[in-house]
Amino acid sequence: MKKILIGGAVPVILAAFLGTPYYFGIKAQQSLEEQHKILSDTFFFDVVSHNYERGWFSATETTVIRFHPALLTNLSGQIPANIKTVLDKPITIVNHVKHGLFADGFTPVRASVTSEFQYDPEVQKVLSRFFNDKVPVTMKNTIYLNGSGKLETNVSPFEYEELSGIKLDWKGMQSQVDYQSGFKSYTSQYQIPLLKAVLADKGDIALEDLSIKTHTQEGKTGVDLGSTDVKLGKFSIAWKENIDYNFRINELINMVTDLQIGAFINPTGTIAPSNINVEKLSYQAQTTEKDEQFVDSEGHFTFEKLNYGTEQYGPLDVNISAEHLDGKSLTALKKRWEQISTDKIPEGQAQDMILEAVRKEGADLFVHNPVFKIKSFNFTAPSGYIKVNGDVQFNGLQKNDLNDFNMLLKKMRANVNFDVSNQLLEQFAISQARGLFATDDASASATNPDPKALEDVNETIRLMVAGTVKSLAEDGYVKQSNNTIQTNVLLENNQVKLNGKPFTIQPDEDILADIEADDSPSSASVPATQSAK
């Protein structure tokens, strides 16, 4: 009897031993095919070829990918030549698959997959300059019995130096992605201890203790839902040459809304050689789905301290949210931006196309009564502080209203509270006024302005600000205490209220008259008021 039982058990055990790896090989292939589809749908990759060879106890999956050529062409001006060489060539990923119940040790799994990256000889030559004989990237994918799994990736550290004085210190990167079956949801973690670059006599950049954690799942409208948590221990940058800047904010507003805004809001100037250090920076974001159409999103950005040269700024605490956003419009806008990034675009037209997409694919974001909230904006600068909170709502807005300033104001309700230091307000006005005197002439921008003339302009602006604030306080539009200004700005029914009072203001001539010399009283205008539009 025992012989019969033993004899019957042996075939069963043998069948299980041989059949289980074959069964899990089929299931492992299903999981890897799902992951391959996700890779092939990624907009910045092209899959050149894909092959899967499954055996009884193991399998080999070979995939050749390359970055989308048009994407690299569009970014060619921002990518160093060495990096472009690496990204321009195809990469072969060979997945060595072991399938079976104990393919990964004592923990039951479908399969254990180790990835081997094979590079073009030209790319390998470039990588060897940095990593020497180290393997640049290693990756392991553990697929559990239910199709979920864990994907671990490591980028090796290196130190690099050139005779020109360029130095790189990279301490590597570790990442782990825990995913559900079919990547319906996944949690990612990334750790970068240090990246430091010395750019010869140009300056240097350093990034320390960067950690990123995300949780992602697809919503009903196609929007990626979930959370993001980014922490950065320290970021520093130093430069040894002047940096000219001219941000044309008015052109951006015009592209989005067709509204013509004056150039006075364009920051312009030159940043002298200096350095910036940011400490304990963090960013958290969360996107949730209210129903089958609308999503809410919230972001929280902070840093403890920012040193700019000898001046210290911070802390900064910004918490903003956008509610009742049309999910389909967000998805369409994302797809359009992805398409733009992979299309061949004439030089200089990419920004225009991106903003045009906001006006077309993104228009529905504004026509479903969205609410944008500034839950808190608290910032401390050397010249004082500013605190802001409030919200902006659009009610009954139509797409055509985005091109009609009066209709935009009529259907918008904004309620914002301000608490700001006098000195900070003066400094802001001075920096804006400098943009008015700026010129696009390169030879003029290279000329150092007369310090005395510049200080005279600054003092004039301070007097103008002080006179304006005093007048507003006397009329009840703002409150003043301890060198600070508080007010509430309400825009409703095409009318502006400051501190609960319908806003009227003297013409500019009368405001300027307060600071004119006493010997020219005739130049002042006759007092008058008008409603703000």
Coordinates of C-alpha atoms in Angstrom, one line a residue, residues 129-132 134 136 155-161 167-173 194-196:
R129 CA 34.6 58.2 -19.3
F130 CA 32.3 58.7 -16.4
F131 CA 31.7 55.2 -14.9
N132 CA 35.0 53.6 -15.9
K134 CA 31.3 50.1 -13.4
P136 CA 26.0 52.4 -15.2
V155 CA 22.5 54.2 -11.1
S156 CA 26.2 53.9 -10.1
P157 CA 28.1 56.7 -8.6
F158 CA 31.1 58.3 -10.3
E159 CA 33.7 61.2 -10.0
Y160 CA 34.8 62.9 -13.2
E161 CA 37.3 65.6 -13.9
K167 CA 34.4 68.4 -12.3
L168 CA 31.4 66.2 -11.6
D169 CA 30.7 64.3 -8.3
W170 CA 27.7 62.0 -8.6
K171 CA 26.8 59.8 -5.6
G172 CA 24.4 57.6 -7.6
M173 CA 20.6 57.1 -7.5
L194 CA 24.6 64.3 -4.1
L195 CA 25.2 65.9 -7.5
K196 CA 27.9 68.5 -7.7

